[in-house]
Amino acid sequence: MSERTLRVTGRLGLHARAAANLVRVANQFQSTVTLHRLDNSVEADAKSILSILMLAASRGTNLRIVAVGIDEVTALDAVCDLFARNFDEPQIGERQPIAVQEELRCKGLGVSEGIVLGRVLRLQDGTRDVYRAEIDGADLERERRRFRAAVRLSRRQLETIKERAEKELGRGHAYIFDAHLLFLEDAKLTRDVEDYIVKERANAEWAAKVVGDRLLSIYMQINDEYLRERGSDIEDVIQRLLANLTGEGRSHPKLSEDAVIVAQDLLPSTIAELDLNHVRAIATDSGGWTSHMSIIARGLGLTAVVGLRDFYYRTRTGDQIIVDAQRGEVILNPLAATVERYEFTAQTSSPTVTVAPQGVSGPVTTKNGIEIALRANVELPTEFEAIRRFGACGVGLFRSEFLLSRPGLLLSEDEQFGSYRALAEAAGPEGAVIRLFDLGGETGYELSDRPERNPALGLRAIRFGLKNAKVMRSQVRAILRAAKFGNLRLVIPMVADVADIRRAKKIIAEELASLSNEGVEHAQVNIGAMIEIPSAVLTADKIAAEVDFFELGTNDLVQYTLAVDRGNDHVSEWFRTLHPAVLFGINRTLQVALDSGIPTIVCGEMASTPAYVVLLVGMGAVDLSMTPAAIPRVRSTLAQIDTAEAEVLAKRCLQCAIADEVEDIVRTEFRIRWPQLFPPKALPAQLAD
Ligand code: PEP
Ligand code: MG
């Protein structure tokens, strides 16, 4: 055995490029070469890149290098020589390496309320339950075998993918799968997962996730773009392993600990699958105020900050985190003093669950005697109970696609019937409006494995239904059958014009006839159109002649009128709810409905926000549907408003040329007219001074 002690002097420590050079040199010898940290006795195999990276040897770390074998002396010389040459790295200006446990603060957009202190659970999009289960000693060997089988399966899949890539794209494009195979074969990954299983008596999924996250976090501490890319390759491999592990058909226990979900993006389908009893908060890289993820977070009373850009890659599962939705900020690995300060605040400001004062429910009457219906938007059956709790006039929008918890997994007609009947019963005499599946777009429920180039403009909502008539027919049948048990209406999402309405109504009429012919119990329902794209606004008078009611989807109306992706934080400054063009669309729709004698329910996020609600009623809205928790606040606002005053302001706003001008009117005039309702803090974030 030969050994020597030395210190890491390179600016970035033993980062991946240096580690790769070290592996190259060590592999030239037969001897084993190991690196041992003197401060914490962690050791690494110099022939494994993952192992070296796991050492996390930053500048100044003292290492003992040990070589054992027939050429140990020359091997040791060569390795020490490489250290002395600073790994043949180009010398660049000094920069501070990133400290491992530095407190990290990131700004995003708080989309709900509350402050939460918790532990990170990273979820990659498409990742579903990753849980921790305690494995009995006798079963540990079986758990390791299960992991090895997943590795073998992953290897076979990667080899096939690599072959196909070579054939179709050429050798140059297939190299990436060589890297994936190398990661998969690295004993550092496989052995560490197996060791973790045994040492922690953990299930293979959890072990793979923890080890994978550790590896990733080491990559992410290195200030090198190339490395970040390799990080996503590791992530990819870990995801493949996890998919292959869970693909064995095990039933998944629930999350056993309260978690803060950290993700790049969180698709509604993923949220629907989470055990929400154990999710305390959400922090995501992408997203905006009207992303479905944000809507659901508000609906469930979950603290959430979105639009954090590249936060996800800086975290690892198990890290301590503070999510402060009030300030739109997250703090990773907070210092003890920060935690102390926040623990006090968190106790006093978890999401405020306002309930309707005893007996207060139904419509609200404004100061000048106008009655306004306040309904609930509902996504998940867990929210049914909130309809009563917040005193809603039934359900103004049931986003039925949230019943589908996995992409590609549809519910049978009978299963849907059960859910719609439960909804009808929960909604009470005011009833519920069921929206036909709004699949596609950003909902994450695409039923095809070929992603669309432009999902928001693609096969979304009624377009999907018309192209997949079987899916639509079974939903229509389930709704018509459930209508026998309560007051249900049906609304068609994202209609472009009357052609969509006519095609949809034809299918509905055919299913009505079939149910009658089959002698199946059912009832007729009123049919409405979602008005949320500009062509529907412009042809609203024609549409009104063919439907029983309108629903104004202001979230999509903003998105499509202004051509701004509602979930893309890079363009969030262009997502201007109060843009005059949006107000024009709302005003026109409300007017057309009034002239045609049909009602309009306004159901986008605008209807949940008191300041916007004032403008909506100023333009004539008398039927609003919102996240249930917003009802008490909107109720109290409207009770103190005279709609004639709101109308004057709305008219002024409609004359403006740009969003800034409208926002100025709201900021200044609202404060003057209703100082008790709109102090600066009560205005939406977009209007903050
Ligand atoms: C809307 O677009 O405003 C709406 C209510 O529907 P969703 O947010 O589900 O698209
Ligand atoms: Mg919509």
XYZ file of C-alpha atoms and ligand atoms in Angstrom:
700
model
C 0.000 0.000 0.000
C 1.304 3.477 -0.861
C -0.260 6.651 0.409
C 0.251 10.379 0.446
C -1.588 13.385 1.863
C -2.355 16.503 -0.135
C -4.688 19.448 -0.322
C -7.148 20.361 -3.071
C -6.071 23.762 -4.380
C -8.165 24.169 -7.538
C -10.607 27.058 -7.587
C -13.682 24.865 -7.928
C -12.343 21.948 -5.952
C -12.683 18.457 -7.362
C -15.434 19.264 -9.804
C -16.488 17.045 -12.654
C -13.982 18.061 -15.303
C -11.146 17.589 -12.782
C -12.722 14.356 -11.620
C -12.966 13.120 -15.197
C -9.237 13.745 -15.630
C -8.565 11.914 -12.417
C -10.608 8.905 -13.585
C -8.701 8.913 -16.879
C -5.332 8.842 -15.077
C -6.358 6.300 -12.421
C -7.710 3.954 -15.072
C -4.251 3.705 -16.636
C -3.127 1.590 -13.666
C -4.099 -1.788 -12.305
C -3.896 -0.710 -8.688
C -6.929 0.524 -6.824
C -6.695 4.199 -6.004
C -8.859 5.719 -3.286
C -9.249 9.251 -1.963
C -10.037 9.772 1.741
C -11.233 13.054 3.202
C -9.354 13.735 6.419
C -12.094 15.867 7.948
C -15.035 13.494 7.681
C -13.529 10.150 6.606
C -15.651 10.005 3.437
C -13.777 8.081 0.766
C -13.984 7.787 -3.005
C -12.874 5.411 -5.712
C -10.641 7.373 -8.102
C -11.914 5.266 -11.004
C -15.534 6.349 -10.526
C -16.609 9.851 -11.481
C -19.738 9.681 -9.379
C -17.727 8.542 -6.392
C -15.287 11.438 -6.717
C -18.109 13.931 -7.047
C -19.777 12.540 -3.972
C -16.642 13.398 -2.042
C -17.615 17.063 -2.497
C -13.982 18.051 -2.084
C -13.954 21.811 -2.372
C -10.853 23.964 -2.378
C -8.804 23.481 0.804
C -9.998 19.936 1.508
C -7.207 17.676 2.782
C -7.147 14.228 1.224
C -5.222 11.026 1.769
C -4.580 9.194 -1.514
C -4.091 5.457 -1.153
C -2.951 3.124 -3.951
C -2.867 -0.658 -3.597
C -1.557 -3.071 -6.254
C 1.397 -4.013 -8.379
C 1.852 -0.538 -9.874
C 0.828 1.400 -6.768
C 3.884 3.647 -6.631
C 3.644 4.855 -10.232
C -0.133 5.192 -9.902
C 0.267 7.359 -6.813
C 2.940 9.461 -8.533
C 0.740 10.012 -11.563
C -2.281 11.000 -9.457
C -0.262 13.352 -7.240
C 1.314 14.845 -10.323
C -2.156 15.546 -11.699
C -3.110 17.289 -8.442
C 0.098 19.336 -8.651
C -0.807 20.375 -12.221
C -4.204 21.368 -10.898
C -5.879 18.740 -13.113
C -4.639 20.510 -16.229
C -7.371 23.080 -15.707
C -7.123 26.436 -17.463
C -6.421 29.147 -14.860
C -9.209 31.648 -14.760
C -9.862 34.545 -12.424
C -10.634 33.719 -8.797
C -14.227 32.997 -7.898
C -15.735 31.830 -4.656
C -16.966 28.252 -4.705
C -20.532 27.892 -3.514
C -20.735 26.786 0.088
C -22.554 23.515 0.667
C -25.025 24.667 3.288
C -25.337 28.354 2.483
C -28.729 29.877 3.149
C -30.245 30.519 -0.245
C -33.082 32.970 -0.828
C -35.046 32.976 -4.080
C -37.772 35.347 -5.162
C -40.843 34.116 -7.004
C -44.536 34.827 -7.008
C -46.607 33.956 -3.945
C -49.882 32.594 -5.304
C -51.619 31.745 -2.051
C -51.230 32.572 1.604
C -49.139 31.434 4.520
C -45.605 30.681 5.624
C -44.434 27.099 5.987
C -41.287 25.596 7.415
C -40.670 22.076 6.158
C -38.518 19.571 4.308
C -38.047 19.425 0.563
C -39.456 16.577 -1.493
C -38.255 17.024 -5.058
C -40.590 15.882 -7.766
C -39.562 15.738 -11.344
C -42.419 16.243 -13.691
C -44.001 12.902 -14.317
C -42.642 11.548 -11.055
C -45.370 10.196 -8.933
C -45.344 8.677 -5.482
C -41.845 8.435 -4.122
C -42.388 7.261 -0.639
C -40.338 5.969 2.208
C -41.285 2.572 3.531
C -39.598 0.634 6.304
C -38.388 -2.740 5.028
C -38.140 -5.728 7.384
C -34.650 -7.176 7.809
C -35.742 -10.410 6.166
C -36.903 -8.550 3.055
C -33.836 -6.393 2.518
C -32.225 -8.863 0.129
C -35.392 -8.981 -1.944
C -35.444 -5.182 -2.055
C -31.857 -5.133 -3.364
C -32.748 -7.705 -5.999
C -35.684 -5.584 -7.032
C -33.327 -2.640 -7.479
C -30.850 -4.735 -9.515
C -33.666 -5.898 -11.763
C -34.652 -2.268 -12.370
C -31.036 -1.453 -13.256
C -30.947 -4.346 -15.741
C -34.216 -3.283 -17.289
C -33.047 0.344 -17.516
C -29.838 -0.820 -19.204
C -31.758 -2.832 -21.793
C -34.039 0.127 -22.495
C -31.103 2.500 -22.865
C -29.285 0.124 -25.200
C -32.357 -0.060 -27.409
C -32.785 3.710 -27.377
C -29.108 4.152 -28.176
C -29.301 1.761 -31.121
C -32.320 3.544 -32.506
C -30.710 6.946 -32.028
C -27.586 5.737 -33.833
C -29.655 4.498 -36.741
C -31.964 7.451 -37.016
C -29.779 10.337 -35.944
C -26.237 9.105 -36.385
C -23.522 8.199 -33.939
C -22.897 11.804 -32.959
C -26.342 12.043 -31.363
C -26.233 8.719 -29.573
C -23.280 9.563 -27.330
C -25.607 10.907 -24.671
C -26.980 7.436 -24.083
C -23.429 6.166 -23.613
C -23.202 8.633 -20.755
C -26.508 7.409 -19.336
C -25.295 3.825 -19.527
C -22.064 4.797 -17.792
C -23.967 6.441 -14.953
C -26.091 3.359 -14.629
C -23.057 1.108 -14.533
C -21.144 3.224 -12.045
C -20.797 1.176 -8.889
C -21.025 4.441 -6.991
C -24.650 4.775 -7.895
C -25.681 1.152 -7.677
C -23.648 0.263 -4.617
C -24.719 3.377 -2.722
C -28.370 2.670 -3.394
C -27.957 -0.909 -2.193
C -26.017 0.220 0.876
C -28.705 2.766 1.661
C -31.405 0.129 1.380
C -29.616 -2.035 3.924
C -28.386 0.673 6.277
C -31.614 2.644 6.402
C -33.934 -0.337 5.877
C -35.447 1.724 3.101
C -37.364 0.732 0.019
C -35.478 0.841 -3.277
C -37.408 3.820 -4.663
C -36.582 6.001 -1.702
C -32.958 4.864 -1.672
C -32.572 5.628 -5.388
C -34.140 9.042 -4.905
C -32.004 10.006 -1.924
C -28.767 8.823 -3.556
C -29.741 10.422 -6.849
C -30.522 13.727 -5.156
C -27.193 13.678 -3.347
C -25.360 13.142 -6.590
C -27.327 15.898 -8.231
C -26.764 18.371 -5.468
C -23.038 17.870 -5.836
C -23.306 18.657 -9.499
C -25.326 21.718 -8.751
C -22.787 23.129 -6.337
C -20.345 23.458 -9.161
C -20.473 26.615 -11.103
C -20.206 25.096 -14.524
C -22.863 25.010 -17.167
C -21.623 21.788 -18.682
C -22.032 20.120 -15.341
C -25.559 21.313 -14.941
C -26.364 19.507 -18.147
C -24.785 16.326 -16.839
C -26.943 16.823 -13.737
C -30.079 16.555 -15.823
C -28.669 13.387 -17.385
C -28.293 11.841 -13.942
C -31.791 12.965 -13.130
C -33.003 11.284 -16.283
C -31.346 8.011 -15.330
C -32.749 8.148 -11.809
C -36.215 8.802 -13.183
C -35.877 5.815 -15.472
C -34.849 3.672 -12.540
C -37.760 4.922 -10.477
C -40.207 4.312 -13.288
C -38.919 0.785 -13.695
C -39.077 0.175 -9.980
C -42.630 1.386 -9.583
C -43.649 -0.340 -12.798
C -43.596 -3.623 -10.913
C -47.133 -3.019 -9.767
C -46.483 -2.516 -6.078
C -49.172 -0.668 -4.259
C -47.817 2.590 -2.933
C -48.129 3.576 0.677
C -48.939 7.234 1.276
C -46.343 9.911 1.982
C -45.526 9.425 5.605
C -44.084 12.825 6.383
C -45.211 16.363 5.731
C -43.412 17.640 2.687
C -42.763 20.779 0.711
C -43.033 19.749 -2.918
C -40.301 21.329 -5.032
C -40.606 20.885 -8.785
C -39.754 22.564 -12.036
C -43.353 22.382 -13.056
C -46.166 20.564 -11.378
C -48.777 19.242 -13.696
C -52.306 19.035 -12.383
C -52.172 15.303 -13.073
C -49.228 15.040 -10.692
C -50.952 17.103 -8.018
C -54.038 14.953 -8.330
C -51.921 11.921 -7.496
C -50.205 13.336 -4.442
C -51.272 12.425 -0.966
C -52.372 15.953 -0.175
C -52.784 15.229 3.511
C -49.024 15.303 3.769
C -48.199 18.161 1.432
C -47.632 21.393 3.309
C -46.455 23.715 0.577
C -45.367 23.919 -3.038
C -42.425 25.708 -4.657
C -41.979 25.552 -8.420
C -39.649 27.009 -11.025
C -42.389 27.858 -13.487
C -45.966 29.000 -13.213
C -48.024 32.134 -12.836
C -51.053 33.346 -10.907
C -53.514 31.569 -13.198
C -51.622 28.297 -13.764
C -53.795 25.385 -12.759
C -51.201 24.446 -10.187
C -51.675 27.856 -8.512
C -55.445 27.633 -8.753
C -55.400 24.255 -7.035
C -52.959 25.416 -4.370
C -55.333 28.231 -3.502
C -58.313 25.879 -3.616
C -56.662 23.502 -1.189
C -55.285 26.237 1.034
C -51.700 25.176 0.290
C -48.930 27.712 0.691
C -47.292 28.118 -2.718
C -44.588 30.153 -4.418
C -44.143 29.747 -8.188
C -41.883 31.227 -10.872
C -38.658 30.506 -8.974
C -36.704 29.940 -12.215
C -33.831 27.507 -11.459
C -34.542 26.811 -7.800
C -35.349 23.135 -8.305
C -31.796 22.236 -9.249
C -30.430 23.823 -6.117
C -32.421 21.635 -3.764
C -32.256 18.074 -2.618
C -34.828 15.918 -0.935
C -34.673 16.362 2.820
C -33.289 19.930 2.799
C -34.911 22.318 5.213
C -36.962 25.008 3.505
C -39.129 27.987 4.330
C -41.875 28.852 1.844
C -43.134 32.375 2.386
C -46.084 32.988 0.090
C -46.698 36.382 1.650
C -43.427 37.726 0.333
C -43.189 35.374 -2.630
C -39.922 33.989 -1.334
C -38.341 30.651 -0.464
C -35.334 30.122 1.788
C -33.336 26.954 1.358
C -31.200 25.662 4.222
C -32.127 28.627 6.420
C -29.715 29.674 9.143
C -30.742 28.925 12.728
C -31.533 32.588 13.324
C -33.769 32.712 10.250
C -35.626 29.586 11.345
C -36.128 31.021 14.780
C -37.577 34.203 13.378
C -39.764 32.303 10.953
C -40.945 29.699 13.430
C -42.606 32.468 15.309
C -44.155 33.960 12.181
C -45.177 30.597 10.745
C -47.134 29.771 13.877
C -49.069 32.954 13.507
C -49.549 33.022 9.752
C -50.322 29.658 8.274
C -52.904 30.019 5.513
C -55.869 31.857 6.890
C -58.837 29.600 6.509
C -61.716 32.016 6.657
C -65.066 30.371 7.013
C -68.370 31.954 6.296
C -69.860 33.398 9.463
C -72.583 31.105 10.763
C -75.599 31.101 8.516
C -74.112 33.373 5.845
C -74.527 31.793 2.448
C -76.166 32.359 -0.902
C -75.951 35.541 -2.932
C -74.672 38.859 -1.588
C -76.539 42.122 -1.935
C -74.540 45.220 -2.803
C -75.072 48.580 -1.074
C -77.456 49.635 -3.826
C -79.457 46.420 -3.666
C -78.062 44.389 -6.566
C -77.966 40.641 -5.888
C -74.774 38.856 -6.905
C -74.419 35.059 -6.905
C -71.188 33.725 -5.399
C -70.409 30.217 -6.594
C -67.503 27.835 -6.068
C -64.901 26.633 -8.570
C -64.084 23.024 -7.735
C -61.293 20.837 -9.045
C -61.035 17.890 -6.672
C -63.654 15.940 -4.727
C -61.768 16.879 -1.537
C -63.096 20.398 -2.086
C -66.789 19.409 -2.040
C -67.013 20.082 1.649
C -65.786 23.676 1.070
C -68.924 24.507 -0.959
C -71.017 24.612 2.219
C -68.249 25.796 4.497
C -67.766 29.001 2.519
C -71.448 29.562 1.862
C -71.329 29.150 -1.942
C -74.375 29.259 -4.208
C -73.479 25.854 -5.609
C -70.649 25.128 -8.049
C -70.118 27.538 -10.928
C -67.315 25.515 -12.486
C -66.340 21.895 -11.978
C -63.046 21.263 -13.803
C -63.895 17.652 -14.575
C -60.529 16.754 -16.107
C -59.085 16.697 -12.598
C -60.938 13.444 -12.046
C -58.352 11.840 -14.316
C -55.357 11.278 -12.163
C -52.952 9.933 -14.769
C -52.283 10.942 -18.336
C -53.866 8.361 -20.589
C -56.015 6.913 -17.840
C -59.686 7.552 -18.497
C -62.548 6.806 -16.170
C -65.403 4.581 -17.210
C -68.869 6.051 -17.690
C -70.014 4.467 -14.419
C -67.072 5.846 -12.455
C -67.775 9.318 -13.817
C -71.474 8.957 -13.090
C -70.598 8.253 -9.428
C -68.476 11.419 -9.211
C -71.006 13.679 -10.934
C -73.811 12.377 -8.765
C -71.717 13.070 -5.647
C -71.046 16.557 -7.013
C -74.729 17.194 -7.683
C -75.542 16.152 -4.122
C -72.738 18.254 -2.607
C -73.717 21.320 -4.650
C -77.255 21.506 -3.230
C -80.263 23.162 -4.886
C -78.147 25.826 -6.655
C -76.552 22.974 -8.568
C -73.267 22.609 -10.387
C -71.883 23.398 -13.816
C -69.753 20.555 -15.129
C -67.223 21.539 -17.742
C -66.523 18.878 -20.358
C -62.927 17.650 -20.068
C -60.531 20.520 -20.748
C -57.741 18.146 -21.751
C -54.561 19.163 -23.527
C -52.903 22.568 -23.155
C -51.020 22.951 -19.886
C -53.253 20.503 -18.054
C -50.779 17.663 -18.461
C -53.445 15.215 -19.501
C -52.459 14.890 -23.120
C -53.572 11.481 -24.183
C -50.954 11.149 -26.875
C -47.269 10.450 -26.328
C -46.283 12.892 -29.069
C -46.014 16.335 -27.500
C -47.615 19.138 -29.460
C -45.505 22.049 -30.647
C -47.976 24.548 -29.308
C -50.256 22.849 -26.789
C -52.259 25.940 -25.786
C -53.201 26.381 -29.438
C -53.504 22.682 -30.082
C -55.871 19.826 -29.477
C -57.255 21.229 -26.250
C -60.698 21.168 -24.599
C -63.675 20.765 -26.996
C -61.290 20.165 -29.904
C -59.976 17.149 -28.052
C -63.532 16.019 -27.302
C -64.661 16.307 -30.911
C -61.640 14.361 -32.141
C -62.100 11.720 -29.445
C -65.844 11.359 -29.600
C -65.840 8.127 -27.593
C -64.332 9.925 -24.613
C -66.766 12.802 -24.977
C -69.786 10.555 -25.405
C -69.105 8.602 -22.247
C -68.687 11.838 -20.282
C -71.908 13.296 -21.698
C -73.811 10.115 -20.826
C -72.448 10.163 -17.273
C -73.501 13.813 -16.828
C -77.002 13.221 -18.229
C -77.470 10.220 -15.950
C -76.230 12.124 -12.884
C -78.552 15.049 -13.722
C -81.411 12.862 -12.514
C -80.009 13.280 -8.990
C -79.510 17.034 -8.836
C -79.343 20.316 -10.631
C -76.572 19.938 -13.214
C -75.568 22.057 -16.188
C -72.924 21.338 -18.799
C -70.447 23.818 -20.261
C -68.329 23.412 -23.385
C -64.754 24.635 -22.938
C -62.734 26.785 -25.326
C -65.269 27.133 -28.091
C -64.042 29.088 -31.095
C -67.437 29.738 -32.688
C -70.911 28.280 -33.253
C -69.454 25.441 -35.330
C -67.939 23.959 -32.160
C -71.252 24.426 -30.353
C -73.266 22.735 -33.083
C -70.936 19.745 -33.279
C -70.935 19.350 -29.490
C -74.713 19.734 -29.223
C -75.215 17.095 -31.897
C -73.255 14.582 -29.842
C -75.163 15.541 -26.693
C -78.508 15.154 -28.498
C -77.481 11.751 -29.832
C -76.504 10.548 -26.366
C -79.789 11.833 -24.938
C -81.621 9.821 -27.576
C -79.523 6.717 -26.875
C -80.195 6.895 -23.153
C -83.923 7.228 -23.849
C -83.861 4.291 -26.262
C -81.944 2.176 -23.779
C -84.408 3.093 -21.041
C -81.613 4.458 -18.826
C -82.642 7.044 -16.222
C -81.396 10.508 -17.095
C -82.391 14.182 -17.282
C -81.929 17.033 -19.749
C -79.343 19.671 -18.892
C -78.799 23.289 -19.871
C -75.794 23.772 -22.137
C -73.382 26.679 -21.908
C -70.302 27.920 -23.744
C -67.027 28.969 -22.177
C -66.117 32.332 -23.650
C -62.365 32.480 -23.322
C -60.847 32.992 -26.738
C -61.123 36.142 -28.862
C -63.044 34.532 -31.740
C -65.765 33.522 -29.278
C -65.936 37.089 -27.935
C -66.198 38.502 -31.436
C -68.966 36.081 -32.433
C -70.619 36.007 -28.996
C -73.996 37.145 -30.371
C -74.101 34.125 -32.705
C -73.055 31.767 -29.921
C -75.606 33.244 -27.515
C -78.369 32.227 -29.894
C -77.411 28.567 -29.498
C -76.676 28.147 -25.793
C -78.457 28.575 -22.465
C -75.675 30.487 -20.704
C -72.132 31.840 -20.984
C -69.164 31.206 -18.714
C -66.404 33.766 -18.927
C -63.007 32.127 -18.476
C -60.906 35.171 -17.744
C -57.678 33.177 -17.280
C -57.671 31.990 -20.839
C -59.208 35.204 -22.084
C -56.105 37.058 -20.846
C -53.816 34.354 -22.251
C -55.380 34.273 -25.714
C -56.233 37.952 -26.065
C -52.702 39.029 -25.195
C -50.945 35.937 -26.628
C -49.177 35.355 -23.302
C -48.676 31.819 -22.012
C -50.338 31.852 -18.594
C -47.813 29.418 -17.108
C -44.609 30.954 -18.451
C -42.910 33.134 -15.866
C -40.601 34.620 -18.499
C -43.528 36.520 -19.984
C -45.472 37.113 -16.781
C -44.975 40.883 -17.081
C -47.091 40.763 -20.242
C -49.867 38.844 -18.496
C -51.948 41.907 -17.640
C -55.326 41.011 -16.284
C -56.405 44.639 -16.493
C -55.346 45.157 -20.098
C -58.038 47.273 -21.834
C -58.354 44.607 -24.558
C -59.251 42.034 -21.903
C -61.754 44.405 -20.292
C -63.251 45.033 -23.722
C -63.729 41.261 -24.209
C -65.380 40.877 -20.818
C -67.619 43.891 -21.295
C -68.723 42.792 -24.747
C -69.507 39.260 -23.582
C -71.569 40.508 -20.632
C -73.451 42.943 -22.879
C -74.204 40.348 -25.557
C -75.508 37.924 -22.918
C -77.695 40.633 -21.435
C -79.082 41.590 -24.846
C -79.705 37.919 -25.664
C -81.390 37.223 -22.338
C -78.969 34.566 -21.120
C -76.923 34.595 -17.868
C -73.120 34.779 -17.652
C -71.061 33.232 -14.874
C -67.604 34.818 -14.580
C -65.368 32.011 -13.391
C -61.689 32.844 -14.035
C -59.320 33.932 -11.265
C -60.430 37.554 -11.660
C -63.633 36.574 -9.901
C -61.628 35.499 -6.820
C -59.870 38.847 -6.447
C -61.839 41.665 -4.733
C -60.252 44.543 -6.675
C -61.013 42.880 -10.010
C -64.473 41.869 -8.836
C -65.376 45.543 -8.419
C -64.620 46.149 -12.110
C -66.510 42.989 -13.096
C -69.684 44.124 -11.342
C -69.066 47.582 -12.767
C -69.349 46.007 -16.204
C -72.577 44.259 -15.231
C -71.489 40.848 -13.865
C -73.993 39.456 -11.351
C -72.854 35.837 -11.191
C -69.323 35.010 -10.038
C -67.597 31.691 -9.463
C -64.352 31.491 -7.532
C -62.041 29.412 -5.394
C -64.247 28.670 -2.334
C -61.860 30.230 0.178
C -62.214 33.583 -1.615
C -65.981 33.761 -1.131
C -66.074 35.427 2.332
C -63.672 38.168 1.190
C -65.529 38.835 -2.056
C -68.831 38.786 -0.171
C -67.656 41.379 2.321
C -66.248 43.588 -0.474
C -69.425 43.540 -2.534
C -71.624 44.238 0.474
C -69.800 47.567 0.822
C -69.894 48.579 -2.834
C -72.388 50.563 -4.823
C -72.345 49.107 -8.345
C -73.179 52.516 -9.841
C -69.842 53.792 -8.528
C -68.085 50.678 -9.836
C -69.710 51.272 -13.217
C -68.291 54.792 -13.465
C -64.796 53.474 -12.812
C -65.201 50.521 -15.174
C -66.247 52.914 -17.955
C -63.131 54.991 -17.385
C -60.963 51.866 -17.471
C -62.535 50.781 -20.755
C -61.367 54.041 -22.326
C -57.693 53.404 -21.487
C -55.088 52.473 -24.070
C -52.745 50.352 -21.969
C -52.792 48.234 -18.814
C -50.674 50.739 -16.862
C -53.427 53.349 -17.159
C -56.131 50.962 -15.917
C -53.945 49.845 -13.035
C -53.330 53.475 -12.076
C -57.046 54.141 -11.902
C -57.589 51.086 -9.693
C -54.648 51.967 -7.444
C -55.628 55.562 -6.861
C -59.409 55.676 -7.189
C -60.130 52.521 -5.201
C -58.109 53.863 -2.297
C -59.988 57.123 -2.349
C -63.484 55.631 -2.697
C -63.133 52.558 -0.489
C -60.135 53.153 1.806
C -61.330 50.487 4.255
C -61.455 47.863 1.471
C -58.384 48.648 -0.546
C -55.429 49.723 1.528
C -52.235 49.215 -0.572
C -51.640 45.712 0.847
C -55.081 44.477 -0.235
C -54.394 45.019 -3.923
C -53.247 42.100 -6.107
C -49.446 41.737 -6.511
C -49.649 43.095 -10.064
C -50.936 46.365 -8.718
C -48.471 46.749 -5.853
C -46.754 50.153 -5.805
C -60.429 30.256 -17.365
O -59.799 30.034 -18.390
O -60.560 31.381 -16.872
C -61.087 29.149 -16.649
C -61.998 29.370 -15.740
O -60.734 27.896 -16.913
P -59.268 27.291 -16.684
O -58.546 28.176 -15.723
O -59.480 25.925 -16.144
O -58.687 27.284 -18.042
Mg -60.011 28.204 -19.459
